[in-house]
Amino acid sequence: MLIKDLAAARRRAGLPRPGRRGSLALRHVDAGSCNGCEHELQSAAGPAYDLSRFGLHIVASPRHADILLVTGSVTRRMLEPLRAAHAAMPEPRLVAALGDCALGCGLLGHADELVGPLEQVLPVSIRIPGCPPSPEEIAAALRGVIASGRPGPTGG
Amino acid sequence: MGEDALRLEEVAPAAFAARVAAAVEAGGRFGGLDARPDGAGGHRVRALVIAGAAPLLVATAARQGSVPGLRAMLGAADWDQREAHDRCGVRFAGDEPHRPLVAHPADPVAWTTPVSGEDVHQVAVGPIHAGVIESGHFRFHVVGERILHVDVRLFYKHRGLERAAVGCRPDEGLALVRRACAACAVANQVAYAQACEAALGLTPEPALRRQRTLMLELERLYNHLNDIGQACAGIGLAAGAMEFADLKDRMQRVNRAVGGHRFLFGTVAVGAGVAPADRAARAAARAEVLAVRDQALRAWREILFNPGARQRMRGTGRLGADAVARMGLVGPAARASGPAHDARTVSPRLWYPGFSPALAPEATGDVAARIEMRAAEIPPATEIVADLLADDAAPAPARAATAPGGVGVGWVESPRGETTCVVDLRSGRIAGLRLRTGSFANWPGVAAAAVGEILPDFPLINKSFELCYACVDR
Ligand code: SF4
């Protein structure tokens, strides 16, 4: 990709300039999504939005992560893997609910197969609403965590 | 009666497999099989075969919970049978034991294929993967790096969407179908809407058919761009991955401008269309779609001339046309191995006048050919989109054409291949729903293509199919 294409892509994304300090490592877990939230998280890490400019990196292991980004309505079958990923993270660690499903809004499916909102399983401190939240919204919410200066609760 | 009138056949259990196989042999496409309680303590098994635009449902009663299996005659029915067995215990004689597919027994011996020999060992991957990927588990049976067999274990994301739809009105069911999968949201919902409309005796007017076709092709474009980018990521070609990620994002912006949503959520309704975007927005979208196509073809040519990319893609994960036919694979992945069906040629409820499928420049059936198919399908899809964006008409509701039959079938060429949907309605409520997506049809192909290859090539082979987990798990 040529540098000028990259510049154009970033203009379209319309993100602010990176701040000055701080970084957070993100680990994603799909707990039962429709894959929309994954697509948008990937886009947020892609060329136009480029989360890494803001010190936000998606990492391959929960061992390296500060934030667990969870998507989807938690299914019965993903409950244990999700808990294991969370338990594998070093302290301090935060959990972000990415998208309306993880937030428990309008959960759809059969009651036998769903555990319920993420909040009933893990302590959620970052809430990113949307179905799915756009890459801009994901980037803005995560930047907010860094801007707040401490890995503490944000959102409503 | 239209050309797509549904035929229902009730056959004796002993004749079931032969009847379904004969319909496929005569040129029909297998569109899935499922089993349901018959309300009297037994089960009914039903298979869908579509010949051209004419759907046929063959049904039989499972005696003592068993019907003769189809697998020997029809490999494509394998996953359907395993699903039916897991869901309601129906057995398919001759194909037992049924390895669990939807069910997740804890003991690996219960669900993995026994593979033995000197130095054979297993590598377990998932359900959580290293990247931003959907959840699913792969069990590789390997000697050193060489893959002997892969057991694909999906359904970690099973949400019971079809069961939840039972008792719902058709419009409520649509919301459940949309949740199945974002990347195939339009395809799944159009297949579902068609099935409901067919069951209700409704026929879509041309403006509604055009609007749905527009949304389907917009969905195809951003998906194909995504798939090429993902394949580049799979070979570590960052320039291609970034370029196509950006092109995909541009198309999703077009989606938002034309359909109000980056994944076109909310653009499909049962029996009706949605208000089209205004003229200025459509004109701007048209120019952007053409620009994206030009840039995509330029970028694709650069990838083709990259020796590293060529070397990784050529000859990797090869599937012959015979294997594709045996497993009943669909979509660009099937067309990459030779001429194969494209449901757009037989979609009377959509708008594809004079359509003929893009041909693979070289139908080598490998990663290169599968990705090349995506590139080859971009210009024709762009043409359809550009044409339909010039259309002004707001769609009228579907009109009553035939007597409601209570059961309806829909099918659509999704970005991953033909997706079928069967809906049973009783007193205006859903009594049964089955959505069989292109991804469902093609997962066995991923496992087959990996055999004989080395472990590090699996992500690339997987991405050359780029199947959804969500719309298989449902
Ligand atoms: S919030 Fe929306 S996009 Fe995200 S997983 Fe749920 S249904 Fe899909």
XYZ file of C-alpha atoms and ligand atoms in Angstrom:
638
model
C 0.000 0.000 0.000
C 1.445 3.318 -1.023
C 2.026 5.999 1.582
C -0.391 8.331 -0.200
C -3.134 5.674 -0.071
C -2.467 5.284 3.620
C -2.737 9.026 4.140
C -6.057 9.035 2.256
C -7.361 6.118 4.293
C -6.533 7.921 7.511
C -8.195 11.110 6.317
C -11.366 9.107 5.679
C -11.157 7.599 9.138
C -10.921 11.122 10.547
C -9.215 10.120 13.776
C -7.384 12.620 15.970
C -3.623 12.568 16.315
C -2.168 10.085 18.755
C -1.766 11.207 22.325
C 1.543 11.292 24.064
C 1.794 8.473 26.499
C 0.602 5.126 27.657
C -0.108 1.835 25.990
C -2.419 -1.101 26.529
C -2.303 -4.648 25.236
C -5.633 -6.066 24.110
C -6.697 -9.690 23.901
C -9.916 -10.561 22.104
C -12.237 -13.462 22.893
C -15.286 -14.309 20.801
C -17.766 -15.654 23.320
C -20.583 -16.170 20.821
C -20.708 -13.303 18.358
C -22.158 -12.984 14.868
C -18.660 -12.016 13.686
C -19.682 -8.387 13.091
C -17.816 -7.138 16.151
C -14.716 -9.086 15.053
C -14.763 -7.501 11.619
C -14.957 -4.030 13.121
C -12.262 -4.712 15.699
C -10.014 -5.911 12.889
C -10.815 -2.756 10.952
C -9.998 -0.654 13.992
C -6.574 -2.307 14.011
C -6.296 -1.943 10.213
C -4.690 0.691 8.024
C -7.255 3.479 8.340
C -7.779 3.535 12.101
C -4.582 1.837 13.152
C -5.122 1.432 16.865
C -1.411 0.863 17.382
C -0.818 4.581 16.748
C -2.582 5.202 20.023
C -0.550 2.649 21.922
C -3.251 -0.002 21.623
C -1.973 -3.394 20.506
C -3.834 -6.620 19.929
C -1.736 -9.424 21.370
C -1.796 -13.164 20.758
C -1.978 -14.371 24.339
C -3.975 -13.370 27.394
C -0.671 -13.611 29.282
C 0.422 -10.425 27.523
C -2.843 -8.546 27.822
C -4.096 -5.695 29.976
C -7.612 -5.721 28.573
C -9.823 -8.639 27.621
C -12.112 -7.537 24.796
C -15.111 -9.834 24.733
C -17.627 -10.027 21.892
C -20.917 -11.869 21.599
C -23.601 -13.227 23.843
C -21.788 -15.673 26.095
C -22.690 -19.194 25.013
C -22.695 -22.128 27.351
C -19.874 -23.700 25.366
C -17.629 -20.621 25.489
C -18.034 -20.026 29.211
C -15.067 -22.145 30.311
C -12.640 -21.011 27.587
C -13.600 -17.394 28.379
C -12.978 -17.844 32.098
C -9.678 -19.581 31.376
C -8.531 -16.695 29.158
C -9.400 -14.203 31.877
C -7.665 -16.236 34.547
C -4.536 -16.380 32.389
C -4.189 -12.577 32.359
C -1.793 -10.903 34.767
C -3.138 -8.377 37.287
C -4.208 -5.646 36.936
C -6.571 -6.646 34.208
C -9.691 -5.145 32.739
C -12.614 -6.586 30.861
C -14.270 -4.731 28.005
C -17.676 -5.679 26.627
C -17.474 -5.022 22.906
C -20.863 -4.680 21.228
C -24.483 -4.927 22.294
C -24.450 -8.727 22.615
C -21.644 -8.671 25.163
C -23.504 -5.862 26.918
C -26.550 -8.092 27.142
C -28.793 -5.840 25.037
C -31.441 -7.735 23.108
C -29.808 -11.124 23.545
C -31.092 -13.486 20.894
C -30.967 -17.233 20.975
C -32.308 -20.160 22.964
C -32.125 -19.837 26.727
C -30.574 -23.326 26.988
C -27.562 -22.235 24.965
C -26.816 -18.799 26.461
C -25.246 -17.983 29.799
C -26.412 -14.383 29.778
C -24.678 -11.018 29.637
C -20.909 -10.933 30.082
C -21.400 -9.008 33.309
C -22.757 -12.112 34.991
C -19.521 -13.924 34.220
C -16.686 -11.393 34.486
C -16.315 -7.926 36.016
C -16.902 -5.545 33.097
C -15.434 -2.073 33.405
C -15.365 -0.858 29.796
C -18.544 -0.748 27.734
C -18.527 -0.231 23.981
C -22.118 -0.242 22.721
C -23.191 -0.725 19.110
C -24.270 -3.525 16.826
C -21.514 -3.607 15.901
C -19.689 -0.522 17.191
C -17.912 1.106 14.250
C -14.119 1.099 14.087
C -14.227 4.808 15.034
C -16.306 4.052 18.100
C -14.054 1.169 19.136
C -10.974 3.339 18.688
C -12.550 6.239 20.594
C -13.624 4.059 23.515
C -10.219 2.429 23.879
C -8.395 5.731 23.518
C -10.576 6.936 26.344
C -9.123 4.261 28.597
C -5.602 5.462 27.922
C -6.599 9.115 28.177
C -8.171 8.487 31.563
C -4.605 7.929 32.680
C -5.261 4.827 34.694
C -6.676 1.443 33.924
C -9.937 2.167 35.688
C -13.605 1.879 34.823
C -14.966 3.952 31.973
C -18.310 4.192 30.309
C -21.749 3.887 31.826
C -47.674 -21.839 -10.442
C -44.258 -20.313 -11.034
C -41.159 -22.106 -12.207
C -40.026 -22.246 -8.598
C -43.092 -24.056 -7.244
C -42.193 -26.419 -4.420
C -42.763 -30.166 -4.789
C -43.244 -32.328 -1.709
C -42.670 -36.059 -1.796
C -43.312 -38.521 1.001
C -41.429 -41.772 0.525
C -40.941 -45.007 2.446
C -37.824 -44.995 4.662
C -36.160 -47.678 2.543
C -36.583 -45.534 -0.590
C -35.454 -42.258 0.988
C -31.717 -42.313 0.309
C -32.158 -43.580 -3.240
C -34.804 -40.960 -4.029
C -32.652 -38.073 -2.773
C -29.571 -39.405 -4.545
C -31.529 -39.861 -7.774
C -32.748 -36.252 -7.659
C -29.151 -35.097 -7.256
C -27.973 -37.489 -9.961
C -30.561 -35.981 -12.313
C -28.852 -32.592 -11.953
C -30.302 -31.257 -8.692
C -28.264 -29.576 -5.956
C -28.403 -31.031 -2.474
C -29.686 -28.253 -0.200
C -29.581 -29.924 3.200
C -31.296 -32.472 5.395
C -32.827 -32.263 8.831
C -34.920 -34.210 11.291
C -37.775 -33.046 13.496
C -40.054 -34.679 16.034
C -43.309 -35.676 14.330
C -45.403 -34.931 17.396
C -46.261 -38.604 17.896
C -43.037 -39.774 19.514
C -41.217 -40.396 16.227
C -39.216 -38.256 13.821
C -39.499 -37.092 10.265
C -36.403 -36.687 8.136
C -36.529 -34.285 5.218
C -34.030 -33.498 2.475
C -33.958 -30.584 0.045
C -32.853 -30.921 -3.565
C -33.099 -27.974 -5.960
C -33.148 -28.713 -9.691
C -32.600 -25.467 -11.546
C -35.131 -23.201 -9.859
C -37.432 -26.028 -8.771
C -37.144 -27.085 -5.120
C -38.078 -30.591 -4.020
C -38.507 -31.709 -0.412
C -38.300 -35.465 0.121
C -39.593 -36.588 3.498
C -39.778 -39.881 5.325
C -40.621 -41.242 8.764
C -37.739 -42.561 10.854
C -38.748 -46.036 12.003
C -37.397 -46.859 15.469
C -35.373 -43.684 15.147
C -33.453 -44.832 12.088
C -33.406 -44.262 8.322
C -30.914 -45.576 5.774
C -27.937 -43.202 5.520
C -27.120 -41.136 2.471
C -23.399 -40.729 2.878
C -22.265 -43.413 0.452
C -24.334 -41.872 -2.337
C -24.164 -38.270 -1.223
C -21.108 -37.116 0.713
C -22.618 -33.652 1.082
C -25.164 -35.034 3.551
C -22.524 -36.081 6.105
C -22.583 -32.987 8.331
C -26.380 -32.719 8.014
C -26.777 -36.282 9.246
C -24.404 -35.755 12.150
C -26.275 -32.591 13.104
C -29.649 -34.354 12.892
C -28.302 -37.168 15.069
C -26.973 -34.772 17.706
C -30.118 -32.704 17.788
C -32.752 -35.385 18.031
C -31.086 -38.777 18.081
C -32.104 -39.945 14.609
C -29.661 -42.547 13.291
C -28.650 -43.082 9.685
C -28.110 -46.778 9.122
C -24.872 -47.669 7.421
C -23.224 -44.373 8.399
C -22.883 -45.115 12.098
C -21.291 -44.379 14.427
C -22.099 -40.688 14.024
C -19.241 -38.584 15.322
C -20.720 -35.713 17.329
C -20.831 -32.406 15.454
C -23.099 -30.061 17.393
C -22.778 -31.961 20.664
C -19.529 -31.477 22.574
C -18.676 -34.568 24.606
C -15.708 -33.944 26.910
C -13.777 -37.050 25.930
C -11.765 -36.426 22.733
C -12.007 -40.127 21.857
C -15.756 -39.637 21.435
C -15.433 -37.000 18.727
C -12.039 -37.316 17.052
C -11.276 -39.611 14.162
C -8.990 -42.454 15.229
C -5.692 -41.937 13.410
C -2.816 -44.175 14.354
C 0.636 -45.145 13.147
C 4.220 -44.521 14.003
C 4.871 -40.980 15.309
C 1.289 -39.845 14.810
C 0.342 -37.226 17.350
C -2.331 -34.596 17.821
C -2.076 -30.814 17.860
C -5.039 -29.034 19.444
C -5.813 -25.458 18.409
C -8.636 -23.321 19.766
C -11.401 -22.599 20.520
C -9.655 -19.267 21.200
C -7.166 -18.336 18.487
C -4.204 -15.987 18.429
C -5.770 -13.333 16.225
C -9.107 -11.565 16.153
C -10.923 -14.634 14.916
C -14.106 -16.459 15.695
C -14.063 -19.316 18.179
C -13.701 -22.891 16.975
C -11.429 -25.850 17.558
C -9.170 -27.781 15.196
C -7.634 -31.100 16.096
C -4.738 -31.882 13.766
C -3.434 -35.391 13.447
C 0.156 -34.987 12.303
C 3.457 -36.701 11.773
C 6.016 -34.000 12.336
C 4.643 -31.045 10.394
C 2.664 -33.153 7.940
C -1.112 -33.106 8.367
C -2.749 -36.531 8.079
C -6.232 -35.489 9.096
C -8.084 -32.571 10.686
C -11.131 -32.825 12.922
C -13.023 -29.569 12.795
C -15.025 -28.929 15.934
C -17.315 -25.939 15.600
C -20.561 -25.018 17.382
C -18.825 -23.297 20.297
C -20.974 -20.336 19.318
C -24.175 -22.313 19.040
C -26.896 -19.919 20.171
C -29.896 -22.068 19.297
C -31.201 -19.400 16.928
C -33.333 -21.802 14.904
C -34.960 -23.287 17.974
C -35.551 -19.811 19.351
C -37.413 -18.939 16.145
C -40.060 -21.584 16.699
C -43.310 -19.879 17.655
C -42.151 -16.482 16.341
C -43.811 -14.446 13.624
C -41.831 -14.310 10.364
C -40.611 -10.746 11.068
C -39.374 -11.759 14.536
C -37.622 -14.738 12.989
C -35.796 -12.383 10.640
C -34.023 -10.744 13.590
C -32.783 -14.160 14.713
C -31.568 -15.021 11.229
C -29.693 -11.727 11.032
C -27.888 -12.573 14.254
C -26.595 -15.770 12.708
C -23.793 -13.986 10.869
C -22.829 -10.394 10.077
C -20.777 -11.108 6.967
C -23.617 -13.112 5.383
C -26.452 -11.089 6.924
C -28.034 -10.141 3.601
C -27.691 -13.588 2.042
C -29.114 -15.352 5.083
C -31.978 -12.914 5.467
C -32.893 -12.929 1.782
C -32.920 -16.745 1.752
C -35.116 -16.659 4.848
C -37.430 -13.955 3.472
C -37.810 -15.911 0.235
C -38.686 -19.056 2.185
C -41.300 -17.218 4.270
C -42.748 -15.554 1.188
C -42.909 -18.853 -0.668
C -44.698 -20.425 2.315
C -47.138 -17.493 2.368
C -47.728 -17.638 -1.389
C -46.107 -14.224 -1.977
C -44.006 -13.217 -4.970
C -41.590 -10.274 -4.933
C -42.153 -7.590 -7.561
C -39.239 -6.611 -9.843
C -38.279 -3.507 -7.797
C -38.026 -5.607 -4.635
C -36.028 -8.260 -6.461
C -33.652 -5.572 -7.708
C -33.207 -4.041 -4.279
C -32.363 -7.398 -2.719
C -29.962 -8.177 -5.534
C -28.227 -4.848 -4.989
C -27.734 -5.615 -1.285
C -26.516 -9.150 -2.051
C -23.896 -7.914 -4.499
C -22.751 -5.143 -2.128
C -22.301 -7.874 0.467
C -20.332 -9.976 -2.007
C -18.003 -7.090 -2.859
C -16.883 -6.234 0.659
C -16.572 -9.928 1.508
C -14.449 -10.758 -1.523
C -12.189 -7.774 -0.841
C -11.899 -8.937 2.753
C -11.049 -12.489 1.663
C -8.222 -11.382 -0.608
C -6.817 -9.254 2.204
C -7.099 -12.153 4.650
C -5.245 -14.461 2.279
C -2.477 -11.865 2.030
C -2.343 -11.793 5.820
C -2.108 -15.587 5.712
C 1.089 -15.411 3.682
C 2.505 -12.477 5.604
C 2.141 -10.056 2.704
C 1.368 -6.961 4.757
C 1.095 -4.607 1.786
C -1.700 -6.669 0.224
C -3.426 -7.234 3.557
C -3.486 -3.493 4.299
C -4.521 -2.509 0.785
C -7.487 -4.861 0.727
C -8.467 -4.066 4.315
C -8.745 -0.453 3.190
C -10.752 -1.368 0.075
C -13.103 -3.438 2.204
C -13.579 -0.486 4.535
C -14.370 1.756 1.572
C -17.069 -0.681 0.491
C -18.485 -0.782 4.006
C -18.758 3.002 3.842
C -20.679 2.546 0.611
C -22.908 0.062 2.457
C -23.621 2.678 5.086
C -24.403 5.309 2.451
C -26.668 3.013 0.423
C -28.162 0.745 3.082
C -27.670 2.729 6.282
C -25.360 0.180 7.918
C -21.802 -1.059 7.363
C -23.034 -4.681 7.258
C -26.346 -3.763 5.601
C -28.321 -4.755 8.715
C -31.899 -3.630 8.312
C -32.000 -3.789 4.514
C -34.118 -6.931 4.276
C -37.727 -7.379 5.375
C -40.184 -10.234 4.904
C -42.624 -9.469 2.093
C -41.358 -5.935 1.558
C -38.391 -3.774 0.730
C -36.886 -0.776 2.471
C -36.768 2.878 1.408
C -33.911 3.358 -1.055
C -31.144 5.899 -0.431
C -31.600 9.260 -2.141
C -30.367 9.887 -5.635
C -27.279 11.891 -4.709
C -26.097 9.238 -2.255
C -26.533 6.545 -4.864
C -24.659 8.503 -7.509
C -21.751 9.052 -5.123
C -21.811 5.373 -4.153
C -21.743 4.340 -7.791
C -18.617 6.385 -8.484
C -16.935 4.990 -5.379
C -17.768 1.369 -6.252
C -16.211 1.799 -9.688
C -13.122 3.412 -8.162
C -12.789 0.589 -5.633
C -12.990 -1.976 -8.419
C -10.219 -0.285 -10.400
C -7.990 -0.034 -7.362
C -8.736 -3.641 -6.373
C -7.766 -4.976 -9.791
C -4.551 -2.946 -9.783
C -3.668 -4.196 -6.325
C -4.535 -7.777 -7.271
C -2.191 -7.627 -10.267
C 0.607 -6.475 -7.968
C -0.001 -9.489 -5.754
C 0.075 -11.811 -8.760
C 3.481 -10.458 -9.690
C 4.842 -10.944 -6.204
C 6.985 -14.099 -6.416
C 6.669 -14.881 -2.710
C 2.880 -14.677 -2.822
C 2.729 -16.831 -5.939
C 4.933 -19.458 -4.426
C 2.920 -19.734 -1.222
C -0.465 -19.849 -2.970
C 0.212 -22.092 -5.941
C -0.258 -25.774 -5.386
C -1.171 -25.295 -1.713
C -4.331 -26.928 -0.363
C -5.349 -28.429 -3.652
C -8.792 -29.972 -4.146
C -9.728 -31.703 -7.383
C -13.078 -31.243 -9.100
C -14.076 -34.798 -8.166
C -13.482 -34.188 -4.465
C -15.429 -30.928 -4.704
C -18.368 -32.712 -6.294
C -18.224 -35.604 -3.820
C -18.349 -33.273 -0.826
C -20.913 -30.978 -2.430
C -18.804 -27.852 -2.018
C -20.268 -24.580 -3.237
C -19.392 -21.041 -4.239
C -16.074 -19.567 -5.361
C -14.195 -22.353 -3.542
C -15.956 -24.940 -5.719
C -15.637 -22.890 -8.901
C -11.888 -22.689 -8.281
C -11.662 -26.407 -9.054
C -13.667 -26.304 -12.280
C -17.040 -25.201 -13.566
C -19.492 -25.408 -10.675
C -22.907 -24.132 -9.912
C -23.661 -20.489 -9.118
C -27.161 -20.013 -7.684
C -27.404 -16.620 -9.367
C -28.109 -18.439 -12.635
C -31.356 -19.857 -11.167
C -32.724 -17.131 -8.908
C -36.144 -16.129 -10.264
C -36.896 -14.248 -7.038
C -33.862 -12.004 -7.596
C -32.587 -9.945 -10.521
C -29.819 -11.536 -12.562
C -30.822 -11.216 -16.217
C -28.351 -12.970 -18.506
C -26.025 -13.838 -15.638
C -23.286 -16.361 -16.191
C -20.747 -17.208 -13.495
C -17.198 -15.910 -13.682
C -14.773 -18.634 -14.671
C -11.520 -19.358 -12.914
C -8.633 -18.312 -15.163
C -6.922 -21.536 -14.093
C -9.123 -23.975 -12.228
C -6.249 -25.495 -10.259
C -8.279 -25.918 -7.073
C -5.499 -24.561 -4.863
C -5.241 -21.494 -2.619
C -4.217 -19.398 -5.633
C -7.313 -20.408 -7.621
C -9.677 -19.840 -4.718
C -8.379 -16.323 -4.183
C -8.260 -15.679 -7.913
C -11.976 -16.565 -8.070
C -12.739 -13.739 -5.643
C -10.808 -11.315 -7.830
C -12.574 -12.630 -10.943
C -15.989 -12.087 -9.370
C -15.349 -8.469 -8.415
C -15.889 -6.878 -11.874
C -19.230 -8.608 -12.619
C -20.536 -7.861 -9.118
C -19.457 -4.236 -9.549
C -21.343 -4.048 -12.818
C -24.536 -5.333 -11.227
C -24.185 -2.890 -8.329
C -23.492 0.053 -10.643
C -26.526 -0.858 -12.741
C -28.869 -1.269 -9.821
C -27.691 1.913 -8.113
C -29.037 3.820 -11.108
C -32.481 2.415 -10.298
C -34.896 4.837 -8.630
C -37.945 2.746 -7.870
C -39.023 2.195 -4.283
C -40.041 -1.468 -3.940
C -43.696 -2.376 -3.554
C -44.569 -5.167 -1.129
C -44.513 -8.742 -2.424
C -47.826 -9.662 -3.974
C -50.028 -12.679 -3.321
C -49.499 -15.098 -6.188
C -50.416 -18.575 -4.999
C -52.265 -20.175 -2.117
C -50.172 -20.306 1.075
C -48.575 -23.743 1.287
C -47.234 -23.660 4.838
C -43.704 -24.596 3.830
C -41.304 -22.554 1.728
C -37.769 -22.796 0.413
C -35.347 -19.970 -0.327
C -31.850 -20.003 -1.810
C -29.228 -17.418 -2.526
C -25.643 -17.359 -3.775
C -23.912 -15.923 -0.704
C -20.290 -14.745 -0.941
C -19.320 -18.259 0.179
C -21.712 -20.196 -2.008
C -25.268 -21.329 -2.095
C -27.221 -20.825 1.119
C -30.597 -22.511 1.503
C -33.415 -21.938 3.938
C -36.520 -23.999 4.686
C -39.328 -22.463 6.738
C -42.475 -24.199 8.014
C -45.306 -21.903 9.052
C -48.339 -22.874 11.091
C -51.079 -20.300 11.772
C -48.686 -17.516 10.813
C -45.991 -18.684 13.250
C -42.711 -20.436 12.562
C -43.020 -24.156 13.219
C -39.582 -25.043 11.837
C -36.543 -23.241 10.432
C -33.356 -24.534 8.893
C -30.654 -22.294 7.516
C -27.879 -24.118 5.670
C -25.205 -21.656 4.656
C -22.417 -21.833 2.108
C -20.018 -22.040 5.047
C -21.808 -25.118 6.398
C -21.471 -26.794 3.006
C -17.783 -25.955 2.693
C -16.177 -26.712 6.077
C -15.533 -30.358 5.154
C -13.607 -28.953 2.185
C -11.236 -27.033 4.452
C -10.388 -30.214 6.321
C -9.902 -32.170 3.082
C -7.709 -29.483 1.496
C -5.355 -29.550 4.473
C -4.551 -33.255 4.196
C -0.956 -33.830 3.122
C 0.012 -30.205 3.696
C 2.148 -28.898 6.533
C 0.767 -27.355 9.692
C 2.033 -23.807 9.000
C 0.031 -23.750 5.758
C -3.255 -24.450 7.484
C -4.060 -20.802 8.291
C -3.532 -19.928 4.636
C -5.668 -22.834 3.411
C -8.331 -21.876 5.929
C -8.285 -18.254 4.783
C -8.524 -19.261 1.139
C -12.020 -20.524 2.019
C -12.601 -17.774 4.618
C -15.693 -19.474 6.014
C -17.817 -18.188 8.842
C -18.120 -20.015 12.129
C -21.104 -17.954 13.240
C -23.483 -18.981 10.479
C -22.572 -22.639 10.878
C -22.956 -22.585 14.658
C -26.182 -20.553 14.585
S -23.321 -6.776 18.903
Fe -24.216 -7.001 16.843
S -22.400 -7.187 15.542
Fe -21.693 -7.602 17.626
S -21.822 -9.820 17.868
Fe -23.778 -8.959 18.576
S -25.141 -9.049 16.809
Fe -23.053 -9.259 16.074
